[in-house]
Coordinates of C-alpha atoms and ligand atoms in Angstrom, one line a residue:
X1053 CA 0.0 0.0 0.0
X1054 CA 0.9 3.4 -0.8
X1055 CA -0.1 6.3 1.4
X1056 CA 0.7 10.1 1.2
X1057 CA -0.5 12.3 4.3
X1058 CA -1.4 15.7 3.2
X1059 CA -1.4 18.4 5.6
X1060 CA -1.6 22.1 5.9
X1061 CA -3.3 24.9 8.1
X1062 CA -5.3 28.0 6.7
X1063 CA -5.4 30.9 8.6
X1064 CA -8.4 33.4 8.9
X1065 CA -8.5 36.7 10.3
X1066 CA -11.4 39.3 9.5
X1067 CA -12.2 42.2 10.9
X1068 CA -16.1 43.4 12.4
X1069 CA -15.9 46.9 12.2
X1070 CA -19.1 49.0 14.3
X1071 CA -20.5 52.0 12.6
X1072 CA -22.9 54.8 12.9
X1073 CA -22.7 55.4 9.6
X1074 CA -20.8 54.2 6.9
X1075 CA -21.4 56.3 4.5
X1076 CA -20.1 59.3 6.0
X1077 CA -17.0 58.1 7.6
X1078 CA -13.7 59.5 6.4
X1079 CA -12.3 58.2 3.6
X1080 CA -9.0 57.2 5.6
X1081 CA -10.9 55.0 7.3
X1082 CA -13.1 53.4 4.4
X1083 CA -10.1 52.8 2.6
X1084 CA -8.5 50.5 5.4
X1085 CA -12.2 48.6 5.7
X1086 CA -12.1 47.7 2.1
X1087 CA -9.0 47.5 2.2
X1088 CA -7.6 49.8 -0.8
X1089 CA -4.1 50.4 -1.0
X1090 CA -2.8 53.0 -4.4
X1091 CA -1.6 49.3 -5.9
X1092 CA -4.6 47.5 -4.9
X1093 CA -7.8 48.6 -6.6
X1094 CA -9.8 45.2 -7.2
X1095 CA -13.6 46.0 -8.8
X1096 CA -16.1 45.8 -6.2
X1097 CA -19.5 44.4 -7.1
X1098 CA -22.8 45.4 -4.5
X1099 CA -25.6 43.1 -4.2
X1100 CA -28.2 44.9 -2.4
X1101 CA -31.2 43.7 -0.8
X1102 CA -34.6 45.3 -2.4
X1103 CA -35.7 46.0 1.3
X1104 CA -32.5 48.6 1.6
X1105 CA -33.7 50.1 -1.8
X1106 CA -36.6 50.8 -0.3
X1107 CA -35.9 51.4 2.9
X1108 CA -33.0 53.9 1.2
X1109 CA -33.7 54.8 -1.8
X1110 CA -30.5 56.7 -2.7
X1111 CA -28.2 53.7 -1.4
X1112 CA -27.5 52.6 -4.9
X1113 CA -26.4 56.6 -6.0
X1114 CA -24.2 56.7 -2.3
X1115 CA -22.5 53.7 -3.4
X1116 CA -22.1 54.7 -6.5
X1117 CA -20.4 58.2 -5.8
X1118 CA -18.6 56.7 -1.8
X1119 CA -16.3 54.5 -5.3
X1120 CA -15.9 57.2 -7.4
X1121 CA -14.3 59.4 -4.3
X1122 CA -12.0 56.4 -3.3
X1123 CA -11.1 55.5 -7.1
X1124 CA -12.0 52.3 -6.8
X1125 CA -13.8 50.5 -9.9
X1126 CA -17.2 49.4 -9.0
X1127 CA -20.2 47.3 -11.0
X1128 CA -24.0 48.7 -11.5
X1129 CA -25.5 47.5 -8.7
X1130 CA -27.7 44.0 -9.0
X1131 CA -30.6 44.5 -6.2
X1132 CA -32.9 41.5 -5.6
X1133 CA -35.2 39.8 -3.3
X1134 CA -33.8 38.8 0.0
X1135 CA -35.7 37.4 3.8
X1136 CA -36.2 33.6 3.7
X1137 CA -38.2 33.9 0.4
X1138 CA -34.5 34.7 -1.6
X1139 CA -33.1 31.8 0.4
X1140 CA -36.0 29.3 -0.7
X1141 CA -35.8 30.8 -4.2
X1142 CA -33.8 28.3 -6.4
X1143 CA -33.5 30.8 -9.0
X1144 CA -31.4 33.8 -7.2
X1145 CA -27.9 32.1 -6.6
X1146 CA -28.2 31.5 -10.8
X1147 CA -28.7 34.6 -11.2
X1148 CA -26.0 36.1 -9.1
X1149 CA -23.5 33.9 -10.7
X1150 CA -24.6 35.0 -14.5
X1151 CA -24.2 38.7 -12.9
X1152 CA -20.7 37.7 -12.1
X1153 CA -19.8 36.5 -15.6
X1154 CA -21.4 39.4 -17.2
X1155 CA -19.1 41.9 -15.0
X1156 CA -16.1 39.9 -14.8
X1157 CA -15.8 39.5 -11.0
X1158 CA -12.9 37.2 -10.1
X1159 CA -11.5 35.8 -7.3
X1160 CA -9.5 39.3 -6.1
X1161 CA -12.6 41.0 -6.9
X1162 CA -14.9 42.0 -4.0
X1163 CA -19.0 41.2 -3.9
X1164 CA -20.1 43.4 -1.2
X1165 CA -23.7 42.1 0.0
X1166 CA -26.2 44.4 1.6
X1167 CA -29.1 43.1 3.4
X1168 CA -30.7 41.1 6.1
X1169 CA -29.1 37.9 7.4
X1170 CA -31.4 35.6 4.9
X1171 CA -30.0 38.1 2.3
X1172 CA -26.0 37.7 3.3
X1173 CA -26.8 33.8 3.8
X1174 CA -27.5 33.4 0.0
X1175 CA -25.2 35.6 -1.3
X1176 CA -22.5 34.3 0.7
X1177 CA -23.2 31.0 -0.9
X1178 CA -23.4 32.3 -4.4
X1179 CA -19.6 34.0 -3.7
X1180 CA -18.6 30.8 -2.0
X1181 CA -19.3 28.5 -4.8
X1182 CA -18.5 31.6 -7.6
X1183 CA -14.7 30.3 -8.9
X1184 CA -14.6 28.4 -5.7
X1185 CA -15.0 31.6 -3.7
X1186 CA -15.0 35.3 -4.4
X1187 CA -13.8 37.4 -1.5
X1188 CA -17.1 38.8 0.4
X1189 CA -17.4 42.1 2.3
X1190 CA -21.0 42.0 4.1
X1191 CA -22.8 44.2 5.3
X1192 CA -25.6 43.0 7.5
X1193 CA -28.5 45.4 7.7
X1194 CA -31.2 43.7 10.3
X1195 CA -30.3 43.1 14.2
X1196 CA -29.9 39.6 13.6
X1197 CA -27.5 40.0 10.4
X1198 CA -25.1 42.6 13.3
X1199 CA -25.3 39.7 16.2
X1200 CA -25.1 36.6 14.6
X1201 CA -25.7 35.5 10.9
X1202 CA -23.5 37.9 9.4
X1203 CA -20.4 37.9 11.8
X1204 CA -19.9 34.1 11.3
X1205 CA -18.7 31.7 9.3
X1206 CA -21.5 30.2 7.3
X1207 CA -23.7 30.4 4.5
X1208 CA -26.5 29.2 3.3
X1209 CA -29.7 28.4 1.7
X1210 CA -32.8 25.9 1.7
X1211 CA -33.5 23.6 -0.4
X1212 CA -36.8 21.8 -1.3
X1213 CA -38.1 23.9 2.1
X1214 CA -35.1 22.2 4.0
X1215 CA -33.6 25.0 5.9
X1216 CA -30.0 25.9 5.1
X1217 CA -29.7 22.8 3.3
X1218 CA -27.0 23.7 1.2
X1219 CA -24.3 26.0 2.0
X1220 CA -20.2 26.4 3.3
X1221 CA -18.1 27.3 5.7
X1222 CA -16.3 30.3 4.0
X1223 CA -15.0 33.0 6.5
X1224 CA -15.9 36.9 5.0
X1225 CA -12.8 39.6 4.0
X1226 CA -14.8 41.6 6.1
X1227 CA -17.9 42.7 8.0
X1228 CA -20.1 46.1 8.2
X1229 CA -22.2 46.6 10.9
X1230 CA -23.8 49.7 9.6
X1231 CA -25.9 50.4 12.6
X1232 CA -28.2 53.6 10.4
X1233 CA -29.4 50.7 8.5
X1234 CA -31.4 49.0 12.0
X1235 CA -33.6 52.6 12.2
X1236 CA -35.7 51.4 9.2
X1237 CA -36.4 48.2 10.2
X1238 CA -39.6 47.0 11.6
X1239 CA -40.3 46.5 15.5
X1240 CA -40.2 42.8 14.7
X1241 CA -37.8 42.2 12.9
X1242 CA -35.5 44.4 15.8
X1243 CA -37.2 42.1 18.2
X1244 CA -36.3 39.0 16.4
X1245 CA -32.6 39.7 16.5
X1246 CA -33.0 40.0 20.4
X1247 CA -33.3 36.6 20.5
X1248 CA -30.0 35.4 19.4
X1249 CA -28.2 37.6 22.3
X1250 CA -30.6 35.9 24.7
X1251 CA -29.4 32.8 23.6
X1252 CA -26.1 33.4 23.4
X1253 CA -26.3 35.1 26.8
X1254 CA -27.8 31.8 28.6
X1255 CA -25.2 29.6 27.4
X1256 CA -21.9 31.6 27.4
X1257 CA -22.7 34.6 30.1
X1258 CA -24.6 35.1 33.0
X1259 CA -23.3 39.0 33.0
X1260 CA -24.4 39.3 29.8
X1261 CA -28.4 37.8 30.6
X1262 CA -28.4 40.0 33.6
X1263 CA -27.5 43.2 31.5
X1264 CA -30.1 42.0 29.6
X1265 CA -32.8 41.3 32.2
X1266 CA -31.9 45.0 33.7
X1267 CA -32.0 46.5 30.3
X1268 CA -35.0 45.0 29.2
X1269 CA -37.0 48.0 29.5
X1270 CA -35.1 49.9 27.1
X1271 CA -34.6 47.0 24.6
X1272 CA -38.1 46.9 24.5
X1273 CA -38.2 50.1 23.2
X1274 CA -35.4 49.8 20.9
X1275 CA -33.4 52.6 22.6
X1276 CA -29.9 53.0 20.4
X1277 CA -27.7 52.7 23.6
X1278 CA -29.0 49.7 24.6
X1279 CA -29.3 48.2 21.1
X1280 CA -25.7 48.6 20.1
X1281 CA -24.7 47.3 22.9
X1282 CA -26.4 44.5 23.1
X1283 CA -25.3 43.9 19.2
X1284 CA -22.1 44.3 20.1
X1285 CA -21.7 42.0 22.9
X1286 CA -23.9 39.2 21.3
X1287 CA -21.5 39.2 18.0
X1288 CA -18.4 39.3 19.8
X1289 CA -19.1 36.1 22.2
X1290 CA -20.5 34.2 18.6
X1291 CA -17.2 35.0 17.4
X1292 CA -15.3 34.5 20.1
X1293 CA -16.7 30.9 20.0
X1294 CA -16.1 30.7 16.5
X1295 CA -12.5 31.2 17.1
X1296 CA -11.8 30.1 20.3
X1297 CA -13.8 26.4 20.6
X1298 CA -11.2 24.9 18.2
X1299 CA -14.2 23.7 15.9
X1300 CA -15.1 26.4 13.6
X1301 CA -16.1 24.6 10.6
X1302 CA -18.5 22.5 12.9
X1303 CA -17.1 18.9 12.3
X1304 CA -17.6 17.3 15.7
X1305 CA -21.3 17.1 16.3
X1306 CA -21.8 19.9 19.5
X1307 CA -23.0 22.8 18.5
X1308 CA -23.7 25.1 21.7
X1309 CA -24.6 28.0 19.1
X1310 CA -27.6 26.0 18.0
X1311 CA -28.8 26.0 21.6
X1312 CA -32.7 26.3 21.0
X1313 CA -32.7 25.5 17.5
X1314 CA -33.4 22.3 16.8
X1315 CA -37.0 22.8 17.3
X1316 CA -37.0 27.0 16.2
X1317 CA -35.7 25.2 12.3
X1318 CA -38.6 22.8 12.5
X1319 CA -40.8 25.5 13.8
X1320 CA -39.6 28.1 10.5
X1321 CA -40.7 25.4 8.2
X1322 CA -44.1 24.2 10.0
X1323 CA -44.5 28.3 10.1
X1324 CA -44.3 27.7 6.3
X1325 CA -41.1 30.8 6.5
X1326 CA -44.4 33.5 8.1
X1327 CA -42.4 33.4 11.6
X1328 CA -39.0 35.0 11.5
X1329 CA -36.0 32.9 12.4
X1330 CA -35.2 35.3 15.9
X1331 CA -39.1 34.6 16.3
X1332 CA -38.6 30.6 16.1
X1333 CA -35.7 31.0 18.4
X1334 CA -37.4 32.6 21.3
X1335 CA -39.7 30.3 21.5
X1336 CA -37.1 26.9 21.0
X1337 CA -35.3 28.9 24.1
X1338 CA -38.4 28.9 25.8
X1339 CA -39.1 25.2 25.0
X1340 CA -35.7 23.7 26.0
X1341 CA -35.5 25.9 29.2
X1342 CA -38.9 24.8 30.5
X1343 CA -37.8 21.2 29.7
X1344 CA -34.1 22.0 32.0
X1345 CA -36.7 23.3 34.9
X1346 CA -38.5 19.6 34.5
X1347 CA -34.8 18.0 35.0
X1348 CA -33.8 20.6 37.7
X1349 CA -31.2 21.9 35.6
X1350 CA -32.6 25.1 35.8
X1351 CA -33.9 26.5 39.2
X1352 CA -38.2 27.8 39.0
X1353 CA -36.6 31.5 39.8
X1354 CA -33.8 30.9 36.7
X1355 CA -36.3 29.5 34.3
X1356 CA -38.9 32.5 35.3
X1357 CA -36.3 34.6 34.4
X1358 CA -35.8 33.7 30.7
X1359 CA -39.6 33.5 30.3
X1360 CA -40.6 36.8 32.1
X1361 CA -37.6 38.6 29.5
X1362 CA -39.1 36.8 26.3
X1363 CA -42.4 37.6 26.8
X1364 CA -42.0 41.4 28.1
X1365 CA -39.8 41.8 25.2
X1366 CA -42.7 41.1 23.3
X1367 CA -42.5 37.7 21.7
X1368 CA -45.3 35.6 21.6
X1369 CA -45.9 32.1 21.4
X1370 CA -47.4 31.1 18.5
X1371 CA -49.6 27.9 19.5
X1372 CA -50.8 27.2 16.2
X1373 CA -47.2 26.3 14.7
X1374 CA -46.0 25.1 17.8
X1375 CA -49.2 22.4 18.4
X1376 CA -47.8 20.7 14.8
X1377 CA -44.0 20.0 16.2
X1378 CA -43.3 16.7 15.7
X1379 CA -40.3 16.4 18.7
X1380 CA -39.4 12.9 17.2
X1381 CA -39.2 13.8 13.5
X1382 CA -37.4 17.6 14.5
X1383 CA -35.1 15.9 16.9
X1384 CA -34.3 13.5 13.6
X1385 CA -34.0 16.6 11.0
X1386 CA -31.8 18.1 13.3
X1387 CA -29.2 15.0 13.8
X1388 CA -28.9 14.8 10.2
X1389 CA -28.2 18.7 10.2
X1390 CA -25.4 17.8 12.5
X1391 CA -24.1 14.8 11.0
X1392 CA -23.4 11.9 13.4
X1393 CA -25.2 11.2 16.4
X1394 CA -27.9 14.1 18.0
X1395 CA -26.3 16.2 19.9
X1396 CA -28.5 19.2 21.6
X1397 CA -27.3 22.0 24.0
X1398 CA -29.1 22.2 27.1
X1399 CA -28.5 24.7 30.1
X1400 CA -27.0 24.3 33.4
X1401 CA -27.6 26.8 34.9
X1402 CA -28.0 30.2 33.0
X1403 CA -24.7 31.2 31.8
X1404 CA -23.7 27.3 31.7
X1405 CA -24.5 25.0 28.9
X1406 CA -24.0 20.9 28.4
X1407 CA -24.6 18.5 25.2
X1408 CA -27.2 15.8 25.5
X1409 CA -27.4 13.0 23.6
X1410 CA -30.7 11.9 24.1
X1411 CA -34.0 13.6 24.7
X1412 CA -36.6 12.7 26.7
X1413 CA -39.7 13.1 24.4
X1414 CA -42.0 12.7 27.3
X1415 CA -40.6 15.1 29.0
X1416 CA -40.2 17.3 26.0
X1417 CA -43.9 16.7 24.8
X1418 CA -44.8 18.1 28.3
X1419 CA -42.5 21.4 27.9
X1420 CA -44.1 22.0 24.3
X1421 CA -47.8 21.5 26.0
X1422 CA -47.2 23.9 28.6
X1423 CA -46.8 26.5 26.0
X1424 CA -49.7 25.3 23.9
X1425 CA -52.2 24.2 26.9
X1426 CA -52.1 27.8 28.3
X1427 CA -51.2 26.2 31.5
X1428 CA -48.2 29.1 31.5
X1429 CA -49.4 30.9 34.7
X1430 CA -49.7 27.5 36.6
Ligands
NAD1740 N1 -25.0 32.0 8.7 C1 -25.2 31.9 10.0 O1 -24.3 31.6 10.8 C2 -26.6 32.3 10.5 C3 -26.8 32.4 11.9 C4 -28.0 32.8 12.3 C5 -29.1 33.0 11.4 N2 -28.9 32.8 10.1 C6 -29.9 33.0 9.1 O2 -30.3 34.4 9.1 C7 -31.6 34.5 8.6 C8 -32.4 35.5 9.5 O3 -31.9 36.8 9.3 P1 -32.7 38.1 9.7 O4 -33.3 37.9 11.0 O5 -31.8 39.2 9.4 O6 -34.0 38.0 8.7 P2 -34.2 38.5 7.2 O7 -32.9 38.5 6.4 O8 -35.2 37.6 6.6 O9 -34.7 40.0 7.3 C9 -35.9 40.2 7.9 C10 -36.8 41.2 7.1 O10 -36.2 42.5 7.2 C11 -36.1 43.1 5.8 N3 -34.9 44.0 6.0 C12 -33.6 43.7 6.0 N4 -32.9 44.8 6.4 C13 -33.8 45.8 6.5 C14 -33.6 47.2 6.9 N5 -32.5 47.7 7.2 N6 -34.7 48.0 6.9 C15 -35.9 47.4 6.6 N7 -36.2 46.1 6.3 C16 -35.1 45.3 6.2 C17 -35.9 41.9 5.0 O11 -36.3 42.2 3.7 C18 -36.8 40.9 5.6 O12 -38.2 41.1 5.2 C19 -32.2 33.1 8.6 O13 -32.3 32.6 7.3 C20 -31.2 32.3 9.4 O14 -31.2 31.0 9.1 C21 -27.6 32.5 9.6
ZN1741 ZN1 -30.1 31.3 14.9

């Protein structure tokens, strides 16, 4: 037998940079985030969501003329469709690629996606698979894009309804969070994203859940202050994860990220895409923490504490969706997702996390009921 052993290591480094406003920061300072030197000037191609056009209407024009003053070469801008509908939309990634051919964006070009964290999801997989990857500056323009989705290290989209069946792991050149971009969006979708940081909080940082508890008043109201900050803290523990758990592209089976997800995917889909993903999550938080109270992994005071902050923040429980989960069948889709054997993230304690790998359905049944048999006040 004849056996060769190939080895090497690939480092990644990007940067997150937090704005106001992106637009009217110095050009000093735009050139070292697109990083433009005089030598370097590689064509820079925007895909904007049609929400931002919208939602901005002179975005395409400030793009246009924020090149022309930093000499850089840039494409017309291709705006399309983004939210979960882009993602399910077989047709868009196509599309993307033909626009890449037509403009002759290579691999030391730049596509520069602007939208919401559905939006960067399929783009990033169109650049990903484009020549085997075109270099991706993103810039996330919902809650959720700022604290999670867009910081990371994945793309995706769904496929036959499957979510994020198809996708990579294909770290970004850079990311954007352009906070002007969260004043336009709607209450719920700014709620949605809330839900992320409260996951992220119960796992990784009881500081962090407290902040939140104590600040739940103004996040309610979407004050800035209390927004940015809790964007900023919820993207740097995700990425601090990312970097620091010594499994970045996800190939052991734990995935203390997904904490509350394996039933908020099966809930998206059984919502037929109307609930938002931060809207799926709060309520798979909710589920799994009422199921750690039943195993007195979570005290009645701790778990009252995650439900008292989901619901005054203004998520609701939608018993409708959550009355069709199939806790066998999820529990199955989501193993798969992992690959191997099912491994969920359950809390210990808020701040403090562990992988199961079995579930209880029983048990689990009787978490999902309390939601659904309005025995909540019990
Ligand atoms: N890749 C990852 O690591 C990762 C992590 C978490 C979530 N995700 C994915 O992220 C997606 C959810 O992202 P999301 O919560 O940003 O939802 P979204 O992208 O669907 O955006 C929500 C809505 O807001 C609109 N919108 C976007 N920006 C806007 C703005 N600035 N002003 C007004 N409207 C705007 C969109 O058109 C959409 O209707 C899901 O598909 C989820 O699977 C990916
Ligand atoms: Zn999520």
């Amino acid at each position: 037998m004849n056996i060769i052993k190939a080895s090497f290591e690939v480092t990644y480094d990007f940067p997150v940079y937090f704005l106001d406003d992106f637009f009217s920061e110095d050009e000093q300072l735009l050139k070292e985030i697109l990083s433009i030197t005089s030598e370097k000037k590689p064509i820079i191609f925007p895909i904007v969501e049609n929400a931002i056009v919208e939602a901005f209407p002179t975005i395409v024009s400030d793009l246009e003329a924020l090149f022309l003053r930093l000499d850089m070469p840039i494409t017309p801008s291709f705006v399309i469709a983004g939210g979960e509908s882009g993602k399910n939309d077989e047709a868009l990634v196509p599309q993307i690629i033909d626009q890449c051919i037509e403009h002759n964006i290579d691999r030391h070009s730049y596509i520069l996606a602007i939208g919401g964290g559905a939006f960067i999801d399929m783009v990033g997989y169109a650049a990903a698979i484009t020549h085997r990857g075109i270099r991706l500056l993103r810039m996330p323009t919902t809650v959720l894009g700022q604290n999670d989705a867009g910081v990371g290290v994945k793309n995706a989209i769904n496929y036959k309804e499957r979510k994020n069946f198809l996708g990579t792991f294909s770290p970004p050149h850079a990311v954007i969070n352009n906070y002007k971009f969260i004043t336009k969006l709607s209450e719920r979708d700014k709620r949605a994203g809330i839900a992320e940081a409260i996951k992220v909080a119960l796992i990784k940082d009881s500081h962090f859940f407290e902040e939140l508890v104590q600040q739940c008043t103004e996040l309610k109201s979407f004050d800035r202050l209390a927004m940015k900050n809790m964007i900023h803290k919820c993207a740097k523990l995700h990425l601090t994860h990312i970097c620091q758990n010594g499994d970045p592209f996800e190939r052991g089976s734990a995935r203390p990220l997904d904490f509350g997800h394996w039933s908020a995917h099966a809930i998206e889909e059984l919502s037929g895409f109307e609930l938002r993903h931060g809207e799926a999550v709060a309520i798979g938080i909710l589920v799994d923490s009422r199921y750690a109270f039943y195993k007195n992994w979570l005290t009645q005071h701790e778990y009252q504490l995650i439900e008292n902050l989901i619901l005054t923040l203004g998520f609701s429980i939608t018993k409708s969706v959550l009355s069709k989960l199939d806790i066998e069948l999820s529990l199955d889709n989501f193993r798969t997702h992992l690959g191997g054997e099912l491994c969920i993230t359950m809390l210990q304690g808020i701040g403090r996390s562990c992988e199961v790998n079995d579930i209880d359905n029983k048990l689990m049944q009787k978490s999902v009921s309390y939601f659904i048999n309005d025995t909540m006040e019990e």
